[in-house]
Coordinates of C-alpha atoms and ligand atoms in Angstrom, one line a residue:
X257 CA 12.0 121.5 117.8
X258 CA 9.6 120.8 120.4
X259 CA 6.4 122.6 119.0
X260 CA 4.8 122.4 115.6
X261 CA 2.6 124.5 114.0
X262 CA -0.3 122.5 114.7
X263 CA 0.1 124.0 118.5
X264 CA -1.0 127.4 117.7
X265 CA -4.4 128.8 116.1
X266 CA -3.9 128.3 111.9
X267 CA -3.8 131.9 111.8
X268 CA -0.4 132.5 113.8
X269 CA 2.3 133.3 111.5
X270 CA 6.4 132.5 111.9
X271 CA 8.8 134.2 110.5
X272 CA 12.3 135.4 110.2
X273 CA 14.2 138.8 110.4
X274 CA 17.0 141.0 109.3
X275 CA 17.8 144.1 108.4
X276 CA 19.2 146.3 105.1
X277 CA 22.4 147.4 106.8
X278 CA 23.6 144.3 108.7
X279 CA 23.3 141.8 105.3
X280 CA 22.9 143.6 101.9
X281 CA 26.5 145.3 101.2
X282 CA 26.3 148.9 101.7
X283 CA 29.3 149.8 99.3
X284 CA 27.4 148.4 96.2
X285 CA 24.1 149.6 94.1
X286 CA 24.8 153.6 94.9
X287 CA 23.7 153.5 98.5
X288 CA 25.4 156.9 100.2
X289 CA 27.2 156.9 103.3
X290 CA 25.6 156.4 106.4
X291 CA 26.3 157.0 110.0
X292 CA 27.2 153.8 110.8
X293 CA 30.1 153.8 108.5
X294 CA 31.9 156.7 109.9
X295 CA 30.9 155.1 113.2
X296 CA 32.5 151.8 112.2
X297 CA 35.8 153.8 110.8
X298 CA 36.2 155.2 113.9
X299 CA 38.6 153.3 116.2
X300 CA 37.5 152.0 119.0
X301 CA 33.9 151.6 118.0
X302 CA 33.9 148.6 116.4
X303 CA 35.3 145.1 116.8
X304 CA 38.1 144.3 114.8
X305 CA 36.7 148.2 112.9
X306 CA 34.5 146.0 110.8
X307 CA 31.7 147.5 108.7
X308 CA 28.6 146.6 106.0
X309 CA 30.4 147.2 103.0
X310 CA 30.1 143.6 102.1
X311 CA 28.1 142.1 104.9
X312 CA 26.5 138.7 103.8
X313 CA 26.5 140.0 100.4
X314 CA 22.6 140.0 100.2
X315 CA 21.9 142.6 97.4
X316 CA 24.0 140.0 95.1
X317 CA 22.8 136.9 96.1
X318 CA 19.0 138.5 96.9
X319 CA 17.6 134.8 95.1
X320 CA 19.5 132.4 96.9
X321 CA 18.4 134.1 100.1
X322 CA 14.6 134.0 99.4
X323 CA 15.0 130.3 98.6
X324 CA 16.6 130.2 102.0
X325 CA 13.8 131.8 103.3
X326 CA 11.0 129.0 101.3
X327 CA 13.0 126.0 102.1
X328 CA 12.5 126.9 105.7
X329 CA 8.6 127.2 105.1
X330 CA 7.9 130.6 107.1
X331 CA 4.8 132.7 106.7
X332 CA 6.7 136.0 107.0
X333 CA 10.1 137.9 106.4
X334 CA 11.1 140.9 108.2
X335 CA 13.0 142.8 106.1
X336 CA 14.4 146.8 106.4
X337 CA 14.7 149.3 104.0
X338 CA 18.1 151.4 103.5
X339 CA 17.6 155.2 103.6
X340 CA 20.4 155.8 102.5
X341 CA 20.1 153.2 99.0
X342 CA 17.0 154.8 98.3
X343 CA 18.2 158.2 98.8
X344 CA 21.7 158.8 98.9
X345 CA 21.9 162.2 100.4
X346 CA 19.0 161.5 102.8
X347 CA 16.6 163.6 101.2
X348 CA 16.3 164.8 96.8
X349 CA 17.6 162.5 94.1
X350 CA 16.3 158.8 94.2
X351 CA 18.6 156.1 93.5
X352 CA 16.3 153.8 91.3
X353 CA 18.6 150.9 91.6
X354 CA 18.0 151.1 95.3
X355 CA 14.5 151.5 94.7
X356 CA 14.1 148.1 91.8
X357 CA 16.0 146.3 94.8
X358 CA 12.9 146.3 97.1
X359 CA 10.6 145.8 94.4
X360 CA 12.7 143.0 93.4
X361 CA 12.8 141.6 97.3
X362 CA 8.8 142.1 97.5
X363 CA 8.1 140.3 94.4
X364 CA 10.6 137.5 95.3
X365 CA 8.7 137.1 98.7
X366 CA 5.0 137.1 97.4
X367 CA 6.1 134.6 94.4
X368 CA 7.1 132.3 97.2
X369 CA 4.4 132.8 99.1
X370 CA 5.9 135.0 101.8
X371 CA 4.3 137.6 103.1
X372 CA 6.4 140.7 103.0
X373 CA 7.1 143.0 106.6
X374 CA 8.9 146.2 106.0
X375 CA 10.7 147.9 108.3
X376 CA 11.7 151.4 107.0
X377 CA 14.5 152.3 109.1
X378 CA 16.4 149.9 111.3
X379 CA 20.0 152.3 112.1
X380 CA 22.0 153.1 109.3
X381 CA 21.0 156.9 108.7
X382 CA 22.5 158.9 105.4
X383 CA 25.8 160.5 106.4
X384 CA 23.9 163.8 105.0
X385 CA 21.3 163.7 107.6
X386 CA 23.5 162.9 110.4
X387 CA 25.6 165.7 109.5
X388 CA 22.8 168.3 110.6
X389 CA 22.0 166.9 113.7
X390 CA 20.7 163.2 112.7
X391 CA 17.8 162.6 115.4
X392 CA 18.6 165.5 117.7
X393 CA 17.2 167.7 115.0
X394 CA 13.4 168.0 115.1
X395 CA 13.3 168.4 111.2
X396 CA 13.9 164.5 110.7
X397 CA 9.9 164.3 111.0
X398 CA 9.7 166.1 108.0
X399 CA 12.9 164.2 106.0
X400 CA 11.7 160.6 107.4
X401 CA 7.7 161.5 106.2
X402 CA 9.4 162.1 102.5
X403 CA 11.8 158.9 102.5
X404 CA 8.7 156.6 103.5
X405 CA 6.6 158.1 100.8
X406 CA 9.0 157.6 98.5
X407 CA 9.8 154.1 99.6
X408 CA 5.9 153.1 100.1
X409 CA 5.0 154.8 96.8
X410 CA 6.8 152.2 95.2
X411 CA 6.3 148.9 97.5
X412 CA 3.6 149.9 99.5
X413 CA 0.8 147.9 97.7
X414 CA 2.5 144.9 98.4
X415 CA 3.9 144.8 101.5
X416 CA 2.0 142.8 103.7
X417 CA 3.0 144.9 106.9
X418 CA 4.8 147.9 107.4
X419 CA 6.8 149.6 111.0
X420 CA 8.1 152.6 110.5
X421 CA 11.4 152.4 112.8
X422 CA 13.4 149.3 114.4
X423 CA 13.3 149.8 118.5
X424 CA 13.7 153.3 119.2
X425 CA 15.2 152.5 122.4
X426 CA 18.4 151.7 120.6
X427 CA 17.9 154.6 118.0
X428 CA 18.1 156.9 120.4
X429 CA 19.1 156.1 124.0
X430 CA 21.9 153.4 123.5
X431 CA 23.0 155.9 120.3
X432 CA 23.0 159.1 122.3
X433 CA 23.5 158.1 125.5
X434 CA 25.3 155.0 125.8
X435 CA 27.4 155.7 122.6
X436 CA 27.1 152.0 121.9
X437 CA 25.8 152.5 118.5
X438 CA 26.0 155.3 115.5
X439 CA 26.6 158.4 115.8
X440 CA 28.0 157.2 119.3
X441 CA 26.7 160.2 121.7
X442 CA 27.3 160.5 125.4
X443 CA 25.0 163.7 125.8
X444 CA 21.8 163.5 128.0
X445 CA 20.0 166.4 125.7
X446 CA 21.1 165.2 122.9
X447 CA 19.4 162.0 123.9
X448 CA 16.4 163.3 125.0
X449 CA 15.5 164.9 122.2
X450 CA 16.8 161.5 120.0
X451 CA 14.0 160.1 122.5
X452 CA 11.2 162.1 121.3
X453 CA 12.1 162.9 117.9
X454 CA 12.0 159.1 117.0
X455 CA 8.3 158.8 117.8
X456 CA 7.3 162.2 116.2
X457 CA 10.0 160.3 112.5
X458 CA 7.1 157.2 113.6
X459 CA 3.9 159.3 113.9
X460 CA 4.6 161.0 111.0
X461 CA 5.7 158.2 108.6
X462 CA 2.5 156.3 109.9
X463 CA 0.4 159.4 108.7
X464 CA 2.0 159.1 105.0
X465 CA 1.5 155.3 105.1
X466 CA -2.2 156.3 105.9
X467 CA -2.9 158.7 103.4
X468 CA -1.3 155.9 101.2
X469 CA -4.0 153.9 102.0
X470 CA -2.1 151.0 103.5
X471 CA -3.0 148.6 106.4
X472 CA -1.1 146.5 109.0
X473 CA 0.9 149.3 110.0
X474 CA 2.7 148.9 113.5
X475 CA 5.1 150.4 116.3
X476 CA 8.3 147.7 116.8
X477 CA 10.1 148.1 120.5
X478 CA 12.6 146.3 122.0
X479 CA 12.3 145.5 126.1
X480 CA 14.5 143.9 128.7
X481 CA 13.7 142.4 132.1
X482 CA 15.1 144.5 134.8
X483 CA 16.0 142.7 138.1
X484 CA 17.3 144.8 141.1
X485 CA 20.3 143.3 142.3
X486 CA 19.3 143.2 146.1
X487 CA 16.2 143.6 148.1
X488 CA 17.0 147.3 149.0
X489 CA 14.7 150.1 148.1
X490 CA 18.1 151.6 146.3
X491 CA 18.4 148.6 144.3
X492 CA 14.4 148.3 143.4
X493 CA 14.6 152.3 142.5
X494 CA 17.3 151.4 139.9
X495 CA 15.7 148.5 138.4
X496 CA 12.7 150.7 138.2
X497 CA 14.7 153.7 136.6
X498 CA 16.1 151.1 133.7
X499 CA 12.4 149.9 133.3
X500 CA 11.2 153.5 132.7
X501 CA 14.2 155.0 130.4
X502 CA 14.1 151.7 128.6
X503 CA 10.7 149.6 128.4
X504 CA 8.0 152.2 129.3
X505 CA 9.4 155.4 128.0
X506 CA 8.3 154.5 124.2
X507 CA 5.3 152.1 124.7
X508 CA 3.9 154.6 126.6
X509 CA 4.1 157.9 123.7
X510 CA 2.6 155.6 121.2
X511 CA 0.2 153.8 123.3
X512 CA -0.7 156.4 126.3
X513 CA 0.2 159.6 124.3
X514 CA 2.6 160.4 127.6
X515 CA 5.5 159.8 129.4
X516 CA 5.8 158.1 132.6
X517 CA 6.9 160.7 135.3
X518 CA 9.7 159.0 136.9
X519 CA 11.5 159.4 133.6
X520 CA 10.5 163.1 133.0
X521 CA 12.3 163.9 136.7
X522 CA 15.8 162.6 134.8
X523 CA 14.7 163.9 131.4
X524 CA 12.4 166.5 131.2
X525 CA 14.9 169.4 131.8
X526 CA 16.7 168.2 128.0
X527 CA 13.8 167.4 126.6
X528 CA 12.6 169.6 123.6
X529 CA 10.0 172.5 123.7
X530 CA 5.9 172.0 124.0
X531 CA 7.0 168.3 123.3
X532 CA 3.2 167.2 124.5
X533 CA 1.7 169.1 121.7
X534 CA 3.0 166.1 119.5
X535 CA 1.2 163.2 121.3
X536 CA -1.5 163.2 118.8
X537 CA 0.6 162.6 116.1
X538 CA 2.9 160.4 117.9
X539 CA 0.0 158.0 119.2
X540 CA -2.0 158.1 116.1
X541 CA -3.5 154.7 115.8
X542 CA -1.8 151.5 114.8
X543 CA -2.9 148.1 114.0
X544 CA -0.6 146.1 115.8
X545 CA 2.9 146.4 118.2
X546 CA 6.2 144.2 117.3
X547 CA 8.3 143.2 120.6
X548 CA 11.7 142.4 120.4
X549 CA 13.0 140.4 123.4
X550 CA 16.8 138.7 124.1
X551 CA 16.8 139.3 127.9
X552 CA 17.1 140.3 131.4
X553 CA 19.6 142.6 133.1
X554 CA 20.4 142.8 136.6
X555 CA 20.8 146.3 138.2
X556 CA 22.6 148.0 140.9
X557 CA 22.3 151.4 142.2
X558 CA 25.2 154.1 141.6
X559 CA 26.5 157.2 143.5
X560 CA 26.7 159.2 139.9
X561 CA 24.2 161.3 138.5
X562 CA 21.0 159.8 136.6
X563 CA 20.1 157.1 136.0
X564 CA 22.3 156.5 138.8
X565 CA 22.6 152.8 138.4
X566 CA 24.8 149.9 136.6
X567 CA 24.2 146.4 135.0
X568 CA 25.8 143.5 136.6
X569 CA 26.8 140.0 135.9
X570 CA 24.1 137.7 136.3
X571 CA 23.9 133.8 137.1
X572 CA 21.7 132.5 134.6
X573 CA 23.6 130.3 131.0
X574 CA 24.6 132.7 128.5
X575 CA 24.4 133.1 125.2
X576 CA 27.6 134.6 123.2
X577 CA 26.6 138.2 123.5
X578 CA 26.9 137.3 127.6
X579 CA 23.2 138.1 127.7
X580 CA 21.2 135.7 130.1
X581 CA 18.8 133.2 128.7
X582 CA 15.6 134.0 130.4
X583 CA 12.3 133.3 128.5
X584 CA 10.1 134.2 131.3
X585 CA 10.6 137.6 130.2
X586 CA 9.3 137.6 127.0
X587 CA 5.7 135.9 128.6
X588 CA 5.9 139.0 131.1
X589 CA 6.2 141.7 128.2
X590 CA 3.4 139.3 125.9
X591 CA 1.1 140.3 129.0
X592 CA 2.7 143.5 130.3
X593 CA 2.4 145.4 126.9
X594 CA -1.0 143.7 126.5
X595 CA -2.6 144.8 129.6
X596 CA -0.9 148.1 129.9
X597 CA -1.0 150.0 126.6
X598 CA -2.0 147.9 123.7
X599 CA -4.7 146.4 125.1
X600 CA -6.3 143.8 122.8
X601 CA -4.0 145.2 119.7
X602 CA -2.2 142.2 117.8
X603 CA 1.2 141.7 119.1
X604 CA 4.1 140.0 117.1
X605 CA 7.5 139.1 118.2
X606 CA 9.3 140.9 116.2
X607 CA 12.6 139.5 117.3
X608 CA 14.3 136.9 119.8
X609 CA 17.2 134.8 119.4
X610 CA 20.8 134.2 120.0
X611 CA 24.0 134.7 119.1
X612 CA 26.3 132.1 119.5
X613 CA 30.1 130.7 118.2
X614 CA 28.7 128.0 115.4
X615 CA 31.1 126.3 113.2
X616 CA 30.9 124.2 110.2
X617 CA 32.5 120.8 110.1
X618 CA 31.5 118.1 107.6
X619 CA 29.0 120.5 106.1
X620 CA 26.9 120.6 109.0
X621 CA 26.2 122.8 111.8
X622 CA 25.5 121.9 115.1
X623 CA 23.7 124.8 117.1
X624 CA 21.7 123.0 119.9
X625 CA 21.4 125.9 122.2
X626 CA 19.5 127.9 119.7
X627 CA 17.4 125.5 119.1
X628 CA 16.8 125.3 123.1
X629 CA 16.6 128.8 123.3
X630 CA 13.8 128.7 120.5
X631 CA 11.9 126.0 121.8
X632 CA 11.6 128.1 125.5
X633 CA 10.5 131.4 124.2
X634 CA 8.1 129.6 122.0
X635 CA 6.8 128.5 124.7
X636 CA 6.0 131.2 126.6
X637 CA 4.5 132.6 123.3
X638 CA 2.3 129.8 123.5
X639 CA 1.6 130.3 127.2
X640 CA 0.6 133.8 126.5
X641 CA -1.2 132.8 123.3
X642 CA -3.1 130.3 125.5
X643 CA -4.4 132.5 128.0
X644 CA -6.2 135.1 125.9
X645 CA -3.3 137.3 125.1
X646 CA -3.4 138.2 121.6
X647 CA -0.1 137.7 120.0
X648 CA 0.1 136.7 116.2
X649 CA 3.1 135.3 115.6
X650 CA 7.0 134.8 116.2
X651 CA 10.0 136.2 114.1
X652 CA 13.3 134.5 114.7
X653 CA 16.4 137.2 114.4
X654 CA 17.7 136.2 112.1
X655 CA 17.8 134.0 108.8
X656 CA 21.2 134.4 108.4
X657 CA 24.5 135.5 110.6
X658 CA 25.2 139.2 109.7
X659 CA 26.9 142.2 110.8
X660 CA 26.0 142.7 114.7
X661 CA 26.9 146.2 114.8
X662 CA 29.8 147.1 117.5
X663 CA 30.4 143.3 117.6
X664 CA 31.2 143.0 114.6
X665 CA 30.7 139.7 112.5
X666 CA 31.3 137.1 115.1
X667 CA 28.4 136.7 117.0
X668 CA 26.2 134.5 115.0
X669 CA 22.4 134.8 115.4
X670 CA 21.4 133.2 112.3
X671 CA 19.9 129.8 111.4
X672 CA 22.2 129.9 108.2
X673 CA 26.0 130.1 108.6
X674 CA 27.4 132.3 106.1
X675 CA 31.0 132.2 106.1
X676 CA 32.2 135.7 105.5
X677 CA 35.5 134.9 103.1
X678 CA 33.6 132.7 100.6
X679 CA 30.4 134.2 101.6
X680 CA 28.7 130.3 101.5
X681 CA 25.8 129.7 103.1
X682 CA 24.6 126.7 105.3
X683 CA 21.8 126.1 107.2
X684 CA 22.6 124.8 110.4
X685 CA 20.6 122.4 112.4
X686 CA 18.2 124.5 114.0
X687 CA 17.2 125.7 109.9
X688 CA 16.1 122.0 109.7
X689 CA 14.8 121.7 112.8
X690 CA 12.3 125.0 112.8
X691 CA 11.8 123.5 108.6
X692 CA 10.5 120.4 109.8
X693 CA 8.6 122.4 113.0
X694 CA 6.6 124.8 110.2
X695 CA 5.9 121.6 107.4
X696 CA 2.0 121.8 106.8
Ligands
LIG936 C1 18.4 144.1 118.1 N1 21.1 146.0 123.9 O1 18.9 145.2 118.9 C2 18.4 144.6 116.7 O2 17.2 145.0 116.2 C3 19.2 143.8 115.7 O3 19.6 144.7 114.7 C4 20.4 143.2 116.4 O4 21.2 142.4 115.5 C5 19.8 142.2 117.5 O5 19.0 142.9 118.4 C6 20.8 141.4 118.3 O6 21.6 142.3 119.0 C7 19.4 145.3 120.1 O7 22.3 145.9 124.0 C8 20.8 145.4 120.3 O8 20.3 146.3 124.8 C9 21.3 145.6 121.5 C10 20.5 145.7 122.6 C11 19.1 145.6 122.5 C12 18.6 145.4 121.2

């Protein structure tokens, strides 16, 4: 790599991060059914109609992981929790194997001197839940508030951080909208109300965390670039309705207790009843914001109805999702998120990386453009680090390869291999390179 610890303050952290779904094994340990495995079992959904049943494996091979994890000398681990192992019906009975997992996990991080970030949802929602309306329905509030508490009764005096839900953008727009991900909507009201439901599930799950008496609590969003495709005011009107459905739309509830205008005039007809009397819960204080940034989109104006507008192929290199390599973006959302709505809050990136077509031969792995790509988003965290803005540290997705949802398990994004017959791991080059880039 071409930075070292030693060029940011001693009290920036790296990490890694994953979540429950895309490497424990769902089908193991009496986790219920979740959303994503009818979605996956539904053709046409899925590449090649894989699912998490086995994953990488993770629940079994929880030790093997964490010494992953050591051997590559990060300060954090971004880890989510499974509703749906914990409680298998969504709400009632507890599954304590589910629940000794965690504690298990947490204990295995702090004994290695890994400080532990929960996530407590990141997608896969009990089949149960989803079955009366999932996100659309307003009571989630209510059954996410109990599943944290039961989840942060147990493991919430020794997590080191905790966010309540993985990028709501992609809970609930690219879920209900797009139909890109579980339970694979195409229905604007059902979407709208996804949109706001999600931050009351947040505000409410931050409360119990509160009356819990725990600290380090934060909001984690994901946000991409969007370029116009032309220099026409159709063009910059487009780019400006993706920006607003997708990177102010959220950051704005929890930071700004509102929601920007411009998206209202597509939304606000769909969206649920006296909504605005739940900004105070919704944008109840947090201690610090997560971003999660892969890249730009470039966007043309449609004729259809809203948004009215379409991504198209860019120029830039791309990875093996097609996405773009673009680090600028990630300095512009360091400062953006800064300046706009979180202004002087710690920020983490929560996520970046890449997915790309890695293959072992002679035992080794040879990834070089991840470890490009990591080298030029670090350093725009650096840039932004260097001029005031306060972010805290930089979590790589992810440790290992793992399920990447609709895509199934080809595209690659970890720093470890796993090969998904034998279910080996090993650590490609860019493990040893970011290992010898965090040595102290
Ligand atoms: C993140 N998009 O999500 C997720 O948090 C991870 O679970 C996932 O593996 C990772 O990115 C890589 O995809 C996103 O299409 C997935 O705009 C897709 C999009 C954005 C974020």
């Amino acid at each position: 790599m071409k930075f070292s610890r030693a060029d940011f303050p001693e009290d920036f952290l790296f990490g890694t991060a994953t979540s429950s779904y895309q490497i424990e094994g769902h089908g193991q340990g009496g986790a219920g059914q979740t959303h994503w495995d009818t979605f996956a079992a539904t053709p046409g959904n899925v590449a090649r109609a894989e699912n998490g049943r086995i994953a990488c494996d993770h629940y079994n091979r929880l030790d093997e992981d964490l010494d992953l994890l050591k051997g590559l000398g990060v300060d954090v681990y971004r880890f989510s929790t499974s509703w749906a192992r914990v409680l298998p019906e969504g709400r009632g009975p507890v599954n304590e194997e589910g629940l000794d997992f965690y504690d298990r996990l947490v204990d295995g991080l702090l004994e290695r001197g890994i400080k532990p970030a929960a996530t407590l949802y990141h997608w896969e929602l009990p089949s149960q839940l989803a079955d009366r309306g999932g996100w659309t329905n307003r009571d989630i509030g209510d059954w996410f508030a109990d599943f944290t508490q039961v989840v942060m009764e147990r493991i919430g005096d020794r997590v080191w951080s905790a966010a309540p839900i993985n990028e709501p953008w992609c809970v609930a727009f690219m879920s209900h909208f797009l139909g890109l991900q579980a339970p694979g909507l195409r229905d604007i009201r059902a979407t709208a109300r996804a949109m706001h439901h999600v931050l009351l599930a947040h505000g409410r799950s931050i409360g119990v965390m509160r009356d819990l008496g725990m600290k380090n609590l934060g909001a984690v969003c994901n946000f991409e670039y969007a370029i116009p495709v032309d220099d026409s005011p159709e063009a910059a009107k487009a780019a400006r309705t993706y920006d607003g459905y997708y990177n102010r739309f959220f950051i704005s509830g929890l930071f700004n207790k509102s929601y920007p205008s411009d998206v209202l005039e597509g939304l606000g007809p769909h969206m649920p009843e006296n909504y605005q009397d739940d900004f105070d819960i919704i944008g109840q204080p947090v201690d610090w914001c997560g971003i999660n940034y892969y890249t730009r989109k470039i966007i043309a104006p449609t004729d259809g109805p809203w948004p009215a507008l379409e991504e198209v192929e860019g120029p830039l290199p791309k990875t093996a999702m097609d996405w773009e390599i673009y680090p600028d973006g990630l300095y512009h959302f360091l400062k953006r998120v800064h300046e706009g709505y979180t202004r002087g809050l710690p920020l983490y990136v929560t996520e970046n990386g890449l997915a790309s077509y890695d293959k072992v031969s002679g035992g080794e792995v040879h990834d070089q453009q991840r470890i490009d790509y990591i080298n030029d988003h670090v350093a725009r965290v650096k840039r932004a680090a260097d001029e005031g803005i306060p972010v805290k540290g930089y979590y790589l997705w992810s440790l290992m390869d793992n399920y990447e949802w609709s895509l199934g398990y080809d595209k690659r994004f970890g720093l470890v291999h796993v090969d998904f017959q034998s279910l080996k791991r090993t650590p490609k080059a860019s493990y040893h390179q970011m290992a010898k880039a965090l040595g102290r």
